[in-house]
PDB file of C-alpha atoms and ligand atoms in Angstrom:
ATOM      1  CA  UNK N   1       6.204 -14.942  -5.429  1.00  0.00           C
ATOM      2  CA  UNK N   2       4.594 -18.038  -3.926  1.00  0.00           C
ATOM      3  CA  UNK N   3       5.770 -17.359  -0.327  1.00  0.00           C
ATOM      4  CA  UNK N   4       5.054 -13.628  -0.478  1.00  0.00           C
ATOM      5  CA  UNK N   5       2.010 -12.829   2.132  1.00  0.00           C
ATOM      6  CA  UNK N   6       0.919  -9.742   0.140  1.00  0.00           C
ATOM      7  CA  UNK N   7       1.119 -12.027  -2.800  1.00  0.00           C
ATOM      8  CA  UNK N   8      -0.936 -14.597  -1.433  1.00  0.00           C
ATOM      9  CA  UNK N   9      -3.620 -11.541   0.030  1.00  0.00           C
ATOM     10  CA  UNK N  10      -3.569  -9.567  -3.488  1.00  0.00           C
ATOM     11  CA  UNK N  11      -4.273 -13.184  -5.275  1.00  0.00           C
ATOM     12  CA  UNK N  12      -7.309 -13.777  -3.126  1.00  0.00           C
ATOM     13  CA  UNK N  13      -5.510 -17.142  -1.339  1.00  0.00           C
ATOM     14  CA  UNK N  14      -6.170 -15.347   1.778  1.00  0.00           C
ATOM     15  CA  UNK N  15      -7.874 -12.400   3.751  1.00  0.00           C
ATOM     16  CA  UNK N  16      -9.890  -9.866   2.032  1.00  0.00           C
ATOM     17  CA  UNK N  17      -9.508  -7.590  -0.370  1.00  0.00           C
ATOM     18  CA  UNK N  18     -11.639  -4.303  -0.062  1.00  0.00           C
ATOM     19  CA  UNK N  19     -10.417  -3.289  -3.710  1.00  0.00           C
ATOM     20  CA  UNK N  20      -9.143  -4.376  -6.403  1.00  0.00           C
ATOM     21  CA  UNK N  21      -8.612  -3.623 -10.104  1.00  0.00           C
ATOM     22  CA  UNK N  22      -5.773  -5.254 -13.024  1.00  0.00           C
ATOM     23  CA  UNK N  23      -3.095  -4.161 -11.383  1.00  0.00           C
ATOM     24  CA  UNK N  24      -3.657  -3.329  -7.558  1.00  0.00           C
ATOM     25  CA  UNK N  25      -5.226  -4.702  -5.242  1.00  0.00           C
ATOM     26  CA  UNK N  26      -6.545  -3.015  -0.994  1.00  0.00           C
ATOM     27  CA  UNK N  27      -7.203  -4.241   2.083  1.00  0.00           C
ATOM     28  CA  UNK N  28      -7.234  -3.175   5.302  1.00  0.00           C
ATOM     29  CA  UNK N  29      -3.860  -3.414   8.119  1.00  0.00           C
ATOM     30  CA  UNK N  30      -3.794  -6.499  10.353  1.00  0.00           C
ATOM     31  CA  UNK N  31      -2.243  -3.719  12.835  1.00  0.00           C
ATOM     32  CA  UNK N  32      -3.733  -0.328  12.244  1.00  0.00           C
ATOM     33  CA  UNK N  33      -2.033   2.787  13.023  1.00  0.00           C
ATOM     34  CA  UNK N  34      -5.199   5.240  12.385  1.00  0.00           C
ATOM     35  CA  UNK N  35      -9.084   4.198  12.193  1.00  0.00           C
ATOM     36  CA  UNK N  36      -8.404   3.804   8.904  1.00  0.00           C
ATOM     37  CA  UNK N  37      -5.385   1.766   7.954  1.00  0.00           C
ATOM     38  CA  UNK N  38      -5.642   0.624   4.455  1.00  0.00           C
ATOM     39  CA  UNK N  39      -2.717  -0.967   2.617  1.00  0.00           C
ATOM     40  CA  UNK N  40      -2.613  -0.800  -1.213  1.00  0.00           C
ATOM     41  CA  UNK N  41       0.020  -3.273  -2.893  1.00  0.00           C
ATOM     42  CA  UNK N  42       0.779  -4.185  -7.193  1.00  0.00           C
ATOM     43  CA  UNK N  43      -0.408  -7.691  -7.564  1.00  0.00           C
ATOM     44  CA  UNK N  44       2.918  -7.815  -9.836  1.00  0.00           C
ATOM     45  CA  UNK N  45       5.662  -8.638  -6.924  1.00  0.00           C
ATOM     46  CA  UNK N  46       7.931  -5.660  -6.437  1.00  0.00           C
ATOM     47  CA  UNK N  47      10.052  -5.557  -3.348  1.00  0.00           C
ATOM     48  CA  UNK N  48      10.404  -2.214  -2.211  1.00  0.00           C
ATOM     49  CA  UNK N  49      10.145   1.307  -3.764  1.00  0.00           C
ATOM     50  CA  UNK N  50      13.957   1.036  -5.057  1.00  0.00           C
ATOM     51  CA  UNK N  51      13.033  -1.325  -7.249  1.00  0.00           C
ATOM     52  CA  UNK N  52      10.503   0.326  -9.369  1.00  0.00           C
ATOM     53  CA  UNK N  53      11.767   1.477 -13.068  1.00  0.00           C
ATOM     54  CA  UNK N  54      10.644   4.689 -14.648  1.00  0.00           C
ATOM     55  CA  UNK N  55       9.504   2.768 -17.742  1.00  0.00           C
ATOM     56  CA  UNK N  56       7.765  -0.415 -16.575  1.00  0.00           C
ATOM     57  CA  UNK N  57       6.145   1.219 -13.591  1.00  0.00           C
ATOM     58  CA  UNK N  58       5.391   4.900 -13.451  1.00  0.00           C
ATOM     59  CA  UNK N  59       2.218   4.313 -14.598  1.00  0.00           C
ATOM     60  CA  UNK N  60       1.085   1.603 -11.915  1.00  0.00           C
ATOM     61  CA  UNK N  61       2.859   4.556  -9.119  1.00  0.00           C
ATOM     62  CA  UNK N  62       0.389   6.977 -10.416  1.00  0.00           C
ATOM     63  CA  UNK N  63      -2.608   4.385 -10.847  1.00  0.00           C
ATOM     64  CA  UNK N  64      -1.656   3.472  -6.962  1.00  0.00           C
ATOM     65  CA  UNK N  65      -2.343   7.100  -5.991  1.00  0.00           C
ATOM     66  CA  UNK N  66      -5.359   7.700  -7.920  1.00  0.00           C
ATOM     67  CA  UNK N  67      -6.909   4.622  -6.122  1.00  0.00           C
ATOM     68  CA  UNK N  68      -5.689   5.854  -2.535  1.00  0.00           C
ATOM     69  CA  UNK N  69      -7.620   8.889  -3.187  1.00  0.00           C
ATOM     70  CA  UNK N  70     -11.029   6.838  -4.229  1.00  0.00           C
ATOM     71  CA  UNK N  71     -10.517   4.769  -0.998  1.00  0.00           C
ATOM     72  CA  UNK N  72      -9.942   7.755   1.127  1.00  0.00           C
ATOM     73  CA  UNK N  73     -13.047   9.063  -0.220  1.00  0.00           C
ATOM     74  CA  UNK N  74     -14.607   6.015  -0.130  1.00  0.00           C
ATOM     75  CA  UNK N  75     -13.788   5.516   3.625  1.00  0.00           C
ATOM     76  CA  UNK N  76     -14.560   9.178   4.321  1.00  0.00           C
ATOM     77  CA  UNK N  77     -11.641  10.543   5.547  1.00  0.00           C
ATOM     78  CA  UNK N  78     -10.637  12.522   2.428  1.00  0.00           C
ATOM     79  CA  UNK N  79     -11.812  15.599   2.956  1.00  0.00           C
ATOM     80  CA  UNK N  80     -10.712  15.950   6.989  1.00  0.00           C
ATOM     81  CA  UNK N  81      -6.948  14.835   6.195  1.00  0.00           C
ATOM     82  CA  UNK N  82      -5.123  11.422   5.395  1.00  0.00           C
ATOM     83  CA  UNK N  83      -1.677  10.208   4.831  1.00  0.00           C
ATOM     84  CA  UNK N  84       0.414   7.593   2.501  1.00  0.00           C
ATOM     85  CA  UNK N  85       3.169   6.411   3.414  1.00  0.00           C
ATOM     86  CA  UNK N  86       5.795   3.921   2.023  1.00  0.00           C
ATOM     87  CA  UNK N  87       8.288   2.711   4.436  1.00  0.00           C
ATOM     88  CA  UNK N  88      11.346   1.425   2.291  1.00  0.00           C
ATOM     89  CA  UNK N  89      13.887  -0.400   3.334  1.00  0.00           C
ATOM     90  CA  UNK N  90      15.004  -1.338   7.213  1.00  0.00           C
ATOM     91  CA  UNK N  91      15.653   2.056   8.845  1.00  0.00           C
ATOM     92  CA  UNK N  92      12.269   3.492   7.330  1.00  0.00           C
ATOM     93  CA  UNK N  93      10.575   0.623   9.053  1.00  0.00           C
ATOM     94  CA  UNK N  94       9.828  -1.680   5.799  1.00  0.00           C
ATOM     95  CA  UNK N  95       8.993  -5.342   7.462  1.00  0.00           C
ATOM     96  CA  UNK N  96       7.074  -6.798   4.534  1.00  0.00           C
ATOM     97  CA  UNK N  97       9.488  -7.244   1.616  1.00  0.00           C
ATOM     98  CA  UNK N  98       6.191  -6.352  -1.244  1.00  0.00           C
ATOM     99  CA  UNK N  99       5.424  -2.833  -2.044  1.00  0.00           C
ATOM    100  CA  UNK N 100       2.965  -1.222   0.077  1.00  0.00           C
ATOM    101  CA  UNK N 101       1.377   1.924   0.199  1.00  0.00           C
ATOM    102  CA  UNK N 102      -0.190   2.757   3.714  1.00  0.00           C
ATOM    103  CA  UNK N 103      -3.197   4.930   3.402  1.00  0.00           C
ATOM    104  CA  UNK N 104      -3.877   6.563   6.961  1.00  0.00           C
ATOM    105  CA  UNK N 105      -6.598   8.494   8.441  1.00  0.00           C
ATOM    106  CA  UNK N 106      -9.485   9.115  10.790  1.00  0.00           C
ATOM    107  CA  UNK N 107      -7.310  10.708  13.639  1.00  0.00           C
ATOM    108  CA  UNK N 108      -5.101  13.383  13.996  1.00  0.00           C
ATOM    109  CA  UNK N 109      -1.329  12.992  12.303  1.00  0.00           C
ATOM    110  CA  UNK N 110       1.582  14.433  13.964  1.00  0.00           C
ATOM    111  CA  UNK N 111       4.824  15.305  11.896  1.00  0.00           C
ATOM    112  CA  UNK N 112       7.616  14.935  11.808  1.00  0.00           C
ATOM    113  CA  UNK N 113       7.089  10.696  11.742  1.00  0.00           C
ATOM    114  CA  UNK N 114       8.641   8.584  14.372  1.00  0.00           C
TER     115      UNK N 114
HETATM  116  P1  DGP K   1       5.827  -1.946   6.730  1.00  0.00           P
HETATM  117  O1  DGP K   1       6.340  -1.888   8.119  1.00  0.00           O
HETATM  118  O2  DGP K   1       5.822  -0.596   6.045  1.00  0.00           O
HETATM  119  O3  DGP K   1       6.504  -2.999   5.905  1.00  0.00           O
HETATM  120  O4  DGP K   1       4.300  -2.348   6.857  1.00  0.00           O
HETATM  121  C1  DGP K   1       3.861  -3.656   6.882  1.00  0.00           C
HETATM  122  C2  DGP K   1       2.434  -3.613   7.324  1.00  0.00           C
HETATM  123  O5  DGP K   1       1.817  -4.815   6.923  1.00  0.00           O
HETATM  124  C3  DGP K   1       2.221  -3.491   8.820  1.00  0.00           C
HETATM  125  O6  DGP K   1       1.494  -2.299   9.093  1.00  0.00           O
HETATM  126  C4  DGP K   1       1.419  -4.714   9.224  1.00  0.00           C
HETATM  127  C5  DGP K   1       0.891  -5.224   7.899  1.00  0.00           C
HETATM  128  N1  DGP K   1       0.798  -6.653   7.781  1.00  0.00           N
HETATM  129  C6  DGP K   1       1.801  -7.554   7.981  1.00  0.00           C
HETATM  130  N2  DGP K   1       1.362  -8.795   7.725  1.00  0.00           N
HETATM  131  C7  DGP K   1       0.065  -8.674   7.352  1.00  0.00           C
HETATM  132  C8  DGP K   1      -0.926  -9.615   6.956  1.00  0.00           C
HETATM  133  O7  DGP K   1      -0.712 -10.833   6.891  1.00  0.00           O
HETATM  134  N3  DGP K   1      -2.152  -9.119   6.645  1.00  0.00           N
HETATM  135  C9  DGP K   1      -2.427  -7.779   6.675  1.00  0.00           C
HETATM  136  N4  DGP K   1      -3.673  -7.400   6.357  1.00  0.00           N
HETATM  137  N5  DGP K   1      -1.516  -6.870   7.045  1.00  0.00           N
HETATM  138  C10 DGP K   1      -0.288  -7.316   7.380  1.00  0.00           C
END
């Protein structure tokens, strides 16, 4: 979507991607929560969570996973503890309307989330 940011980050218009593969692409948060704050999006535009089909997308949910585990490890913080999250919607916190997976770690998580 041409006035998507994540678009325009996962299509290499703009910032800097620390990963990236077919169908995902990384890079880090421009407003970290943890030492490590990496977000992980679908280059294909997808809203929000809701909007992902059992048959077009379970496999690029899964993929999404298996690559937040080789960044975690990559970034070290796999074997001490990390978190992802996906905000969806307004009263989970979702401001960027382009599915995002946060990967969090390097500090200490509390629970339950604010
Ligand atoms: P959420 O609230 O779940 O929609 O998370 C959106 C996240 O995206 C938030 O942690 C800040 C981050 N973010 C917003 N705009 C940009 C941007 O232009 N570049 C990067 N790297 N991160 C962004």
């Amino acid at each position: 979507m041409s006035d998507c940011i994540f678009c325009k980050i996962a299509q290499k218009e703009i910032g800097t991607l620390i990963y990236e593969d077919e169908l995902v692409a990384a890079f880090d948060d421009a407003n970290p929560q943890a030492p490590v704050h990496v977000l992980i999006v679908p280059k294909k535009h997808i809203e929000k969570l809701l909007d992902v089909t059992q048959d077009e997308d379970k496999f690029l949910l899964g993929h999404i996973l298996v690559i937040a585990n080789t960044i975690a490890r990559e970034r070290s913080i796999a074997e001490a503890g990390y978190r992802v999250v996906v905000n969806c919607n307004r009263e989970a916190g979702q401001s960027v309307w382009h599915l995002h997976f946060h990967l969090l770690g390097g500090r200490k998580m509390s629970w339950p989330p604010g």
